[in-house]
Coordinates of C-alpha atoms and ligand atoms in Angstrom, one line a residue:
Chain V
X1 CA -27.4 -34.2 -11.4
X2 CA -30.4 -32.6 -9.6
X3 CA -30.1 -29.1 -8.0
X4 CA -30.6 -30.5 -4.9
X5 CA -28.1 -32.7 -4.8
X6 CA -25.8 -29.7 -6.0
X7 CA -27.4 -27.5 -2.9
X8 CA -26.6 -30.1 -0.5
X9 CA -22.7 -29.7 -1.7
X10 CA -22.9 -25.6 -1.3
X11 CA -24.3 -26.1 1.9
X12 CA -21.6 -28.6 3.0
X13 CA -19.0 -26.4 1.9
X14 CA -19.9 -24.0 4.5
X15 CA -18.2 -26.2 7.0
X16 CA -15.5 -26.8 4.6
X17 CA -15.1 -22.4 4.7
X18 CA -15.7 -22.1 8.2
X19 CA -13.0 -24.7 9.6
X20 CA -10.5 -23.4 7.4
X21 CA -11.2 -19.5 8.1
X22 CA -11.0 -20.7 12.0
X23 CA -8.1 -22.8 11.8
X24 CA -6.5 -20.2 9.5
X25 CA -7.0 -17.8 12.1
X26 CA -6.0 -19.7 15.3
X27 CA -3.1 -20.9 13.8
X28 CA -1.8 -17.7 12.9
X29 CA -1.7 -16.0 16.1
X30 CA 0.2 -19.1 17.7
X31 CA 2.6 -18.7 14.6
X32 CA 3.3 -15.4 15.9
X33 CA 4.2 -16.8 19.3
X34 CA 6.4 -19.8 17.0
X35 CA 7.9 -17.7 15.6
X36 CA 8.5 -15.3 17.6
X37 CA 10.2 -18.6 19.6
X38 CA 12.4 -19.2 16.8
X39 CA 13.8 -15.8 16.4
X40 CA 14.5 -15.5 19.7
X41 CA 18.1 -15.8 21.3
X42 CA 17.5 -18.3 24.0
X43 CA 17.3 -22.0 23.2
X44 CA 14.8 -22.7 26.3
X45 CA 12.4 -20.7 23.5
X46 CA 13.9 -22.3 20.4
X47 CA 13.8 -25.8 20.6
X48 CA 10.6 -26.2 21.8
X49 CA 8.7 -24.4 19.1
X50 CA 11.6 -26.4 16.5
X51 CA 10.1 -29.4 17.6
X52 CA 6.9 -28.2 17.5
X53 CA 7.3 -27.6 13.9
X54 CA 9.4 -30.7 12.8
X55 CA 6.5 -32.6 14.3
X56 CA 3.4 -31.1 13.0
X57 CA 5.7 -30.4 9.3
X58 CA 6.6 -34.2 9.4
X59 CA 3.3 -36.0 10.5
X60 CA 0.6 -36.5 7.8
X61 CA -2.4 -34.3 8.6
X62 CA -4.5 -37.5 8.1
X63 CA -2.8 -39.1 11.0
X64 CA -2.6 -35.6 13.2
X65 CA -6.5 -35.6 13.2
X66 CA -6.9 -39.1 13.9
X67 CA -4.4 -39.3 17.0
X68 CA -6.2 -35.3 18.2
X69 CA -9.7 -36.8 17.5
X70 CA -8.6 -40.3 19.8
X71 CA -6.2 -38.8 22.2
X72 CA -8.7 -36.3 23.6
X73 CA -10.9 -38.4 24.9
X74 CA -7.9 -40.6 26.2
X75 CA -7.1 -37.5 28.2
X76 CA -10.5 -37.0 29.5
X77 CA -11.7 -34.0 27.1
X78 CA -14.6 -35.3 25.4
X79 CA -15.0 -32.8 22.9
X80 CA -17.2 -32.6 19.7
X81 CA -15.6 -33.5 16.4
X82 CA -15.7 -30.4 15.1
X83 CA -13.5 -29.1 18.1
X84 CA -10.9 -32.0 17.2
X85 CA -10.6 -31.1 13.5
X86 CA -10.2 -27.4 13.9
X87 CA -7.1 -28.2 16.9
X88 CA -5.5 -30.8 14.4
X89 CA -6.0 -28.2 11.3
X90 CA -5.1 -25.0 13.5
X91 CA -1.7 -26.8 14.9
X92 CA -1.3 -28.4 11.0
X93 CA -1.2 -24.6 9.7
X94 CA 0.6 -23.2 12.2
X95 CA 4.0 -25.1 12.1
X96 CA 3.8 -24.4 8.4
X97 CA 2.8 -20.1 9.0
X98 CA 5.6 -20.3 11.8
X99 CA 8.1 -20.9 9.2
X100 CA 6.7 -18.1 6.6
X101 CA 6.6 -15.6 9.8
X102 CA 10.2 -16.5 10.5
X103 CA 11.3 -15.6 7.3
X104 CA 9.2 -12.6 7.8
X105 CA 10.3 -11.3 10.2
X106 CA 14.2 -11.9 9.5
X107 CA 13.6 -9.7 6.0
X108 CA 12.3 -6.8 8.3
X109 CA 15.0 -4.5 7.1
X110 CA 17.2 -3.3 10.2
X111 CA 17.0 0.5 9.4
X112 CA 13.6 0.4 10.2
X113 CA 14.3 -1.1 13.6
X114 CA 16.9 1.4 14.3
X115 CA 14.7 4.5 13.7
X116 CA 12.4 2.6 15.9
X117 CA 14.8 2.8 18.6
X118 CA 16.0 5.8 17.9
X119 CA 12.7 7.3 19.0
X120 CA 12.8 5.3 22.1
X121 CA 10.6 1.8 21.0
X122 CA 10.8 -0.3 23.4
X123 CA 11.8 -3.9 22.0
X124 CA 8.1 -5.2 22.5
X125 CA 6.7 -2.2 20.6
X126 CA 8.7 -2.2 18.2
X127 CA 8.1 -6.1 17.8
X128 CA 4.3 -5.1 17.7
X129 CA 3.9 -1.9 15.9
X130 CA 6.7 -2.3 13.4
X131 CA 8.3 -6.0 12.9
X132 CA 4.3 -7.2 13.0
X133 CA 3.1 -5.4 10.6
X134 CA 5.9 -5.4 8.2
X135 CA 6.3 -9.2 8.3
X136 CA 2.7 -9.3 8.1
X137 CA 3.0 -7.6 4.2
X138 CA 6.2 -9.5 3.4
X139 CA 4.5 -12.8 4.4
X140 CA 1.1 -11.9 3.1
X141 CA 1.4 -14.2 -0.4
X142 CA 2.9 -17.0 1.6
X143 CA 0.0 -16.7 3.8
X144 CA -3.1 -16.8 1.2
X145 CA -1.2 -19.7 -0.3
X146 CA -1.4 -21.3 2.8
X147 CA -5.0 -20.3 3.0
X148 CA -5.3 -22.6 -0.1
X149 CA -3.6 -25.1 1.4
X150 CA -5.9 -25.4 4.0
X151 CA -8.8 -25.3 2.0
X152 CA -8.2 -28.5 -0.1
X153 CA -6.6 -30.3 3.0
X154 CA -10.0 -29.4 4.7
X155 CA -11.4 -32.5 2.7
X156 CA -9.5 -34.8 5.3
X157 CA -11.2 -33.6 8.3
X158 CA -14.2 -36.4 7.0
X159 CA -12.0 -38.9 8.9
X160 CA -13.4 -37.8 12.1
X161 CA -16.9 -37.3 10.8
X162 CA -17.6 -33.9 9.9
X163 CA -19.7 -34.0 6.9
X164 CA -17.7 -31.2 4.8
X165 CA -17.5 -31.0 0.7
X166 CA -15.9 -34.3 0.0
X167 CA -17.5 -36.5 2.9
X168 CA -20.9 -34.9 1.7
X169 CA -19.4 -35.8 -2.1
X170 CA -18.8 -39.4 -0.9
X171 CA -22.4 -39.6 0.8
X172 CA -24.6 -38.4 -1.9
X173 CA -22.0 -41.0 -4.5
X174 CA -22.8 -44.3 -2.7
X175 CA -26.6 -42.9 -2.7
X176 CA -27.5 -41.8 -6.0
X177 CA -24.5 -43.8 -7.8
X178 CA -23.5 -41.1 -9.8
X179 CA -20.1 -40.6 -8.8
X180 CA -18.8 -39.0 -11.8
X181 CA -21.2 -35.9 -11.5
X182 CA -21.1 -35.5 -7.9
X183 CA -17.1 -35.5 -7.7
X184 CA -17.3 -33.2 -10.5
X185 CA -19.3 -31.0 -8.8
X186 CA -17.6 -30.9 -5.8
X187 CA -14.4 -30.3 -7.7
X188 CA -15.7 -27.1 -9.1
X189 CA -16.9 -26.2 -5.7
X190 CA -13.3 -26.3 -4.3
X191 CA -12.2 -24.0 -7.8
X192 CA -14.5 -21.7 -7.2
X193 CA -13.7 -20.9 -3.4
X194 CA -9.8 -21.0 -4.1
X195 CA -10.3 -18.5 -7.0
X196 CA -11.9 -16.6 -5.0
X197 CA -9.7 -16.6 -2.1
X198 CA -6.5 -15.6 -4.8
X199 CA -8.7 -12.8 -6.1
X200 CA -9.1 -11.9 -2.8
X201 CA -5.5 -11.8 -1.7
X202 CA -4.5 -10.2 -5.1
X203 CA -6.8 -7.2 -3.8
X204 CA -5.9 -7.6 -0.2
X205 CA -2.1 -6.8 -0.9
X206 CA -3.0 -4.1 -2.9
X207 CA -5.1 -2.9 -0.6
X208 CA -2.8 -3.2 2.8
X209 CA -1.3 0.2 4.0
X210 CA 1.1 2.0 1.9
X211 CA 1.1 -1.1 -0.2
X212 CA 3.4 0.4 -3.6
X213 CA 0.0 0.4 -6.0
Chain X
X1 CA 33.1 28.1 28.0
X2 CA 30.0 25.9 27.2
X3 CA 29.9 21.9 28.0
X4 CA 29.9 20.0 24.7
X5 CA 27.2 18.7 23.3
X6 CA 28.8 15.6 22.8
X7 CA 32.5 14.6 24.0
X8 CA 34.2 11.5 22.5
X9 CA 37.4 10.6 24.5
X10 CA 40.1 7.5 22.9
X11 CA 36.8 5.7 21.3
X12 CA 38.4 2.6 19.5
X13 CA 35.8 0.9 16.8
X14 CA 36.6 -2.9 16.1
X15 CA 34.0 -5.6 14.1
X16 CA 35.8 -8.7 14.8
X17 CA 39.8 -8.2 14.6
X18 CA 39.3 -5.2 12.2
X19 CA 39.3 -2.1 13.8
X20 CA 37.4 0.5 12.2
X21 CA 37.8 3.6 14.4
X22 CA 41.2 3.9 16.6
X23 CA 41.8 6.7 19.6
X24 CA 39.2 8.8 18.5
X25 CA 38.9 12.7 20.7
X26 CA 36.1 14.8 19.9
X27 CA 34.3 17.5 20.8
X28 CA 30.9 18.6 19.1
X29 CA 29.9 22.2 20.0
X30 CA 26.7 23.1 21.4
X31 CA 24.0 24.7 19.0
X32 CA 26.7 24.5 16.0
X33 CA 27.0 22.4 13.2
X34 CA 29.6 20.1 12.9
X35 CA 30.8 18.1 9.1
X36 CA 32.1 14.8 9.2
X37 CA 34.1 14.5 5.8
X38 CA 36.2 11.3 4.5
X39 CA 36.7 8.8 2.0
X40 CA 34.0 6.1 1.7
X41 CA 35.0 3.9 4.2
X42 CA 36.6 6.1 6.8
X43 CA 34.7 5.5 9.2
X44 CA 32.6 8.1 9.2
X45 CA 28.7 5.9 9.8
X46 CA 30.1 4.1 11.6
X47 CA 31.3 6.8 14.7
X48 CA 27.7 8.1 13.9
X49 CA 26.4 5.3 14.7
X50 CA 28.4 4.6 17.8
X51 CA 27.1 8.5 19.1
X52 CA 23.7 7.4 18.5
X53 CA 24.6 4.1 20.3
X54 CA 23.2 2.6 17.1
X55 CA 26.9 0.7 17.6
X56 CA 28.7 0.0 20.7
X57 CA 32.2 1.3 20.9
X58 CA 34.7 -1.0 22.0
X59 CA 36.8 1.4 24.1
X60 CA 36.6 4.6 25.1
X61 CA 33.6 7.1 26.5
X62 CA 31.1 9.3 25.1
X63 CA 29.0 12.0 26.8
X64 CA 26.3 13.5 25.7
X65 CA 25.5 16.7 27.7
X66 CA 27.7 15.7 30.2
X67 CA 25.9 12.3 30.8
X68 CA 27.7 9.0 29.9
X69 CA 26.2 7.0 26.6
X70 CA 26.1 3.0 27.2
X71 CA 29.0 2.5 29.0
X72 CA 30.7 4.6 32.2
X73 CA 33.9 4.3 34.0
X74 CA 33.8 3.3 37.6
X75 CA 36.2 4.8 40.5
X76 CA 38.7 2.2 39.6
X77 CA 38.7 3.5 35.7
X78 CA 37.0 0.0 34.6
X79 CA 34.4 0.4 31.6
X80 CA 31.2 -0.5 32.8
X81 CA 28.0 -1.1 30.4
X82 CA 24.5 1.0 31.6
X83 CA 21.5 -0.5 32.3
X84 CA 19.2 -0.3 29.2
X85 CA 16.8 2.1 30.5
X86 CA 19.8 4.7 31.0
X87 CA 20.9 4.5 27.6
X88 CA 17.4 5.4 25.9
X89 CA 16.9 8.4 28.3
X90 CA 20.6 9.7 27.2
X91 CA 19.7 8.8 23.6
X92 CA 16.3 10.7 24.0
X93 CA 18.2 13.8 23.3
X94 CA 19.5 12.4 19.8
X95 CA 17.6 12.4 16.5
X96 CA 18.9 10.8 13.8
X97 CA 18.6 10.7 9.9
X98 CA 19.1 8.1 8.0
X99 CA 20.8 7.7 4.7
X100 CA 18.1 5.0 3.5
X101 CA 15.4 7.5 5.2
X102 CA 14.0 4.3 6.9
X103 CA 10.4 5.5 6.8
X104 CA 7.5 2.7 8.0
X105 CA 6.4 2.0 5.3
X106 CA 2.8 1.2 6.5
X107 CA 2.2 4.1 7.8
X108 CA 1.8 7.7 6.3
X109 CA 4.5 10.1 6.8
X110 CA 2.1 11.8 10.0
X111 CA 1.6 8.4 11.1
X112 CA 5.4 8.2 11.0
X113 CA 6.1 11.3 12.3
X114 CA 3.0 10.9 15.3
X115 CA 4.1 7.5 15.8
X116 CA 6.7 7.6 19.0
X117 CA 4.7 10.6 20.4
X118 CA 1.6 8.0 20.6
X119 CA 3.8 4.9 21.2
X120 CA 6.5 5.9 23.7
X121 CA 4.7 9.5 25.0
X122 CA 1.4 8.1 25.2
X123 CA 0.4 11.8 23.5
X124 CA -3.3 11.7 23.1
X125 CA -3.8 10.4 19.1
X126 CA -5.2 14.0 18.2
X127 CA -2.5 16.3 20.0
X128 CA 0.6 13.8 18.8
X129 CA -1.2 14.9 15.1
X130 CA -1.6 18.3 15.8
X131 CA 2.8 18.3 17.2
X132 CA 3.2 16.0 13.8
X133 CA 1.8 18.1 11.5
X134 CA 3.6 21.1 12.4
X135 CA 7.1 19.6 12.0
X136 CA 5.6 18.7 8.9
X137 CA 5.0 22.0 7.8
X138 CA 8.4 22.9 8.8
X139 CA 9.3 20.4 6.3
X140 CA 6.9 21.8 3.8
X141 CA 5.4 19.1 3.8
X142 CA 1.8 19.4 5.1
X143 CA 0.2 18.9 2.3
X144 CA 1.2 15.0 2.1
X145 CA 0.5 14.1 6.0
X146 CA -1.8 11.2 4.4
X147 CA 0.3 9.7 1.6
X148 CA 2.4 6.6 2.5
X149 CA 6.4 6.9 2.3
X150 CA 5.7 4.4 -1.6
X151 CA 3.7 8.0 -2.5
X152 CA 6.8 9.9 -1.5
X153 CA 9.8 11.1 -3.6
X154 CA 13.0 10.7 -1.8
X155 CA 13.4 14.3 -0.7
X156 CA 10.4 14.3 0.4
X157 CA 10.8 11.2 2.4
X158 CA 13.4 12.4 4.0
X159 CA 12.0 15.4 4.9
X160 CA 9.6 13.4 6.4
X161 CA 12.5 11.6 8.8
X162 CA 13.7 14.7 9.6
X163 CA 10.1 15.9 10.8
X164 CA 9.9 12.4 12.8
X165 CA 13.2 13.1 14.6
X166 CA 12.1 16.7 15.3
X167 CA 9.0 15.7 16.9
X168 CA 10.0 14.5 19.8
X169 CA 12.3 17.6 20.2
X170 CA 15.7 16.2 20.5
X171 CA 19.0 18.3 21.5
X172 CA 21.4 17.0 18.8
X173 CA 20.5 16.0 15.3
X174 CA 22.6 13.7 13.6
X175 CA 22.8 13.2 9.8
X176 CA 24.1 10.0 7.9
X177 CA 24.6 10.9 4.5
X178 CA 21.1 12.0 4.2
X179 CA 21.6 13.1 0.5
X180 CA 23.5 10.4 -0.9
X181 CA 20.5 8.2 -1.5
X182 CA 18.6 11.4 -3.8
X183 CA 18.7 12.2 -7.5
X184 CA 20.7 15.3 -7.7
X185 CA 18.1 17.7 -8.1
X186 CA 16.2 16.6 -4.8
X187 CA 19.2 17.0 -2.6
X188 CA 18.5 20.9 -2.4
X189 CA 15.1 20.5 -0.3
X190 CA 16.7 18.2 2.0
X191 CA 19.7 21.0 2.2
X192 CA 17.8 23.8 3.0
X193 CA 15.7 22.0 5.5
X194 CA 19.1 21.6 7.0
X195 CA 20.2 25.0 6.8
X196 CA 16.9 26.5 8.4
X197 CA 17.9 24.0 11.4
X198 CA 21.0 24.9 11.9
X199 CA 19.7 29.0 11.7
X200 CA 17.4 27.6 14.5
X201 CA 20.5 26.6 16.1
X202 CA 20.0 22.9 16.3
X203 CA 23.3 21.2 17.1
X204 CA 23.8 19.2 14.1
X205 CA 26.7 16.2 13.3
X206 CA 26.5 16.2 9.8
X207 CA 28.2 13.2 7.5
X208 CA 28.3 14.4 4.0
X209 CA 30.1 14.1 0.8
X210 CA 28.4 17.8 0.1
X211 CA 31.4 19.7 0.7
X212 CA 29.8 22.5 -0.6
X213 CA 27.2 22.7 2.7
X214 CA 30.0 21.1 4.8
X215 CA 31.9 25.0 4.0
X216 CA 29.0 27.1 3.9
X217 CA 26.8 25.6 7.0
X218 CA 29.5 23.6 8.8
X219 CA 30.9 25.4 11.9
X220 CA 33.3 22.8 12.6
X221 CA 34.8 20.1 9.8
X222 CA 36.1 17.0 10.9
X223 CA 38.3 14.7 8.6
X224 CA 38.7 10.7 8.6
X225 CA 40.9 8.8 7.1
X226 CA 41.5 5.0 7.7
X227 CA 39.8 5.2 11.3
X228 CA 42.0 8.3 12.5
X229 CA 40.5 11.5 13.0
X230 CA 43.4 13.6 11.0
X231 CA 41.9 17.4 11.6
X232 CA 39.2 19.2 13.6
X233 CA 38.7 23.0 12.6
X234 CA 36.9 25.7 11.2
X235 CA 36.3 25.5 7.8
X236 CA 38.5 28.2 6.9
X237 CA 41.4 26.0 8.1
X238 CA 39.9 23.2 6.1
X239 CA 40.1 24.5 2.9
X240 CA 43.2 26.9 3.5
X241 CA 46.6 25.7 3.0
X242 CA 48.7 24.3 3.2
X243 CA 46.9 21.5 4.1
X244 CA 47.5 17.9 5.3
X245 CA 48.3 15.7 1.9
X246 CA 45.6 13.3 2.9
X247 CA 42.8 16.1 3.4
X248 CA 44.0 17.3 -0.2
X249 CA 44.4 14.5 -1.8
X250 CA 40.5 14.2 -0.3
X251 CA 39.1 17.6 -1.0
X252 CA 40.8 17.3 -4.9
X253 CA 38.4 14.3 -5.3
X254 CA 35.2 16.2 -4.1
X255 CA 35.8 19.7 -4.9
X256 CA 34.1 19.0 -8.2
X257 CA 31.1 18.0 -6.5
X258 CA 29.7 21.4 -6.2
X259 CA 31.9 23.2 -4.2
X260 CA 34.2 24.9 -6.8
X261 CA 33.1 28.6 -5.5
X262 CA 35.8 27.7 -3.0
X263 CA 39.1 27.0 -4.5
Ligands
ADP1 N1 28.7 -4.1 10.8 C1 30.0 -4.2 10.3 N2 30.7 -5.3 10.4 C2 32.0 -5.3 9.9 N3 32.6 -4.3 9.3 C3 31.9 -3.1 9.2 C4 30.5 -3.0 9.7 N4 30.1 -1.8 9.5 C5 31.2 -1.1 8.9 N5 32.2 -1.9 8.7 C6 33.5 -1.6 8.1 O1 34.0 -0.4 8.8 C7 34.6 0.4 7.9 C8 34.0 1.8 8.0 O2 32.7 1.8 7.5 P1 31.8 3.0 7.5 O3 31.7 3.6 8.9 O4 30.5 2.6 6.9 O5 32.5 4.0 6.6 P2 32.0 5.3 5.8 O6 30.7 5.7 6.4 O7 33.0 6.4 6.1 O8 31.9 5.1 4.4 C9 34.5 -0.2 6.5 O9 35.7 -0.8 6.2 C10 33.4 -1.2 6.7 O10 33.5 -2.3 5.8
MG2 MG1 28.7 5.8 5.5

């Protein structure tokens, strides 16, 4: 296999990174409204973000970017691929960060809450300067597991044409028949960049504030 | 004669159908320290808890400098809950210390003790760690303002909590056990940060198994058995006799513990 052939996966893989770190991203800070749903007393909250994440937990991701990528349009927003894949992925991500949060947020151990509101916290600062952060650490794992996730489920955004890893893999196959290599090679692409996102969360918990060392 | 600190009139305690505290009259004593002694299980935390409002009695009043905590009673003599606002201005006069210390754990101990000052006082970040840090030198602990509560021993993290409850300068201090959690030879720092409050005069409500600072710093010991408050009195009456066979039975248990200079 030439070395070109091998750039033209490394440079692929950038939209492969950059769709997961967005959708990563975006569907982390609606999991904190999900959650934040589910742990909350009234059911007008609950259900809705329940079904939310029955639905998106329940539906392949396959099928979740194919009815985003046609229903969009069907609705009048004609938006570019790209935009399609990162909603499906973001929405995908969150249901499943939702339920990690949850448990997150339920392990924050009470005491801390009460010396919170001891000192007079209100209940939204102590949600944001103390449940936050704490579920944050507690969830932290969970979440660069999900980050993994992510990554390799990337590979179906091709579906809606967005020439990632493994539609780039597929391309160059049909071209230069030399599936074996190419597959190969895209394989160790996807190693390489969840190693490297493990190492990173191995440091990153190490490394988050008054994180036992 | 002085208003009470805090005044508890018939409080009744229950979780469920159990109840935990019954008919419970108390006075605590302004600028005094005040023990809370009893078996495990008395009751003790958890009529701590109900003066910090940490648990809602279910009958009875509590004032706290004259002002009712949580609940009032109207002109017809029907309990009546406060709004929520109320109850954190009356409970802005209360620290309390934990027996798990219940530091944040991401944040260094002046983070945790700047934190409400920031949060709740909206203190300018720099004069919230200037008032921080000098509880924590009354702690003796200004040397570790930067280390995280994982960095800490236990005496010193609770040092810390008491320099986080003392920031925000409250009347009353209340303390839940806040040595039982400590390897024995760290329970002396925590002690003598104690002592040097109640010098200050700080009124304290101490819950302790130390009998030995419950007779030497204690100004007024309380005794709970099953729920019931059985005694309130000087220490001198406490550990004079004869005394009530429950109380003995009690003090023959704990005496051991470090308080034997008084038999
Ligand atoms: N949240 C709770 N729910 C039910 N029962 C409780 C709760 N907290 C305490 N109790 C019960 O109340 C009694 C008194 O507990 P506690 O106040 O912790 O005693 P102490 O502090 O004197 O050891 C115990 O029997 C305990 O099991
Ligand atoms: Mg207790």
């Amino acid at each position: 296999m030439s070395f070109k052939l091998f750039t033209l996966l490394v440079q692929a893989s950038v939209w492969t990174i950059g769709i997961s770190a967005i959708s990563i991203a975006i569907g982390f800070l609606i999991a904190i409204g999900l959650s934040a749903a589910l742990l909350s007393g009234r059911r007008a909250y609950r259900r809705p973000a329940e079904f939310f994440i029955s639905f998106f937990r329940g539906v392949p991701l396959l099928v979740q970017l194919l009815l985003i990528y046609n229903l969009l349009p069907f609705i009048g927003l004609n938006v570019p691929s790209i935009v399609a894949a990162i909603i499906g992925m973001s929405l995908c991500t969150a249901a499943y960060q939702a339920e990690n949060l949850r448990g997150g947020f339920e392990s924050v151990p009470k005491g801390l809450v009460e010396a919170a509101d001891m000192v007079g916290f209100s209940p939204r600062q102590v949600f944001v300067r103390i449940k936050v952060p704490i579920a944050m650490r507690l969830t932290f794992p969970a979440l660069v597991n999900e980050a993994i996730m992510i990554l390799k489920s990337s590979s179906l955004v091709s579906v809606v044409g967005i020439v990632e890893i493994t539609r780039m893999a597929q391309d160059l196959a049909s071209s230069t028949y030399m599936p074996i290599e190419i597959f190969s090679a895209a394989a160790l692409i996807y190693l390489v960049i969840c190693w490297s996102v493990a190492l990173a969360g191995r440091y990153g918990e190490r490394a988050l504030p008054g994180a036992v060392k | 004669m002085t208003l009470p600190a805090i005044s508890v009139s018939k409080l009744v305690k229950r979780f469920g159908t159990t109840t935990v505290l019954q008919d419970i009259d108390l006075e605590i004593p302004e600028g005094k320290v005040s023990c809370l002694i009893g078996p495990s299980g008395s009751g003790k935390s958890t009529l701590l808890r109900c003066l910090a409002f940490l648990e809602e009695a279910s009958e009875g009043m509590i004032t706290v400098n004259g002002e009712a905590l949580g609940f009032f009673e109207n002109a017809k003599g029907v309990r009546e809950r406060l709004p929520a606002g109320q109850i954190r201005s009356v409970r802005a006069q209360i620290g309390m210390v934990f027996q798990q210390f219940n530091l944040w754990p991401h944040m260094t101990a002046l983070g945790n003790v700047s934190e409400a000052l920031k949060t709740v006082h909206k203190v300018a970040k720099t004069e919230a760690e200037d008032r921080a840090m000098i509880q924590l030198r009354k702690v003796g602990l200004e040397n570790r303002a930067g280390h995280y509560p994982s960095q800490l021993s236990g005496g010193q993290q609770q040092r810390v909590a008491i320099a986080r409850a003392l920031a925000l300068s409250p009347k009353i201090m209340l303390f839940d056990e806040p040595t039982s959690a400590l390897d024995p030879e760290l329970t002396g720092e925590v002690l003598n940060v104690m002592r040097d409050l109640a010098v200050e005069g700080m009124t304290m409500v101490v819950v302790s198994h130390e009998i030995g600072f419950a007779a030497t710093v204690g100004q007024q010991i309380s005794f709970l058995d099953q729920g019931r408050l059985l005694f309130t009195g000087a220490p001198s009456d406490v550990f004079a006799k004869p005394r009530h066979p429950r109380l003995e039975q009690f003090l023959d248990t704990y005496l051991d513990r470090g308080a034997s200079m008084l038999a």
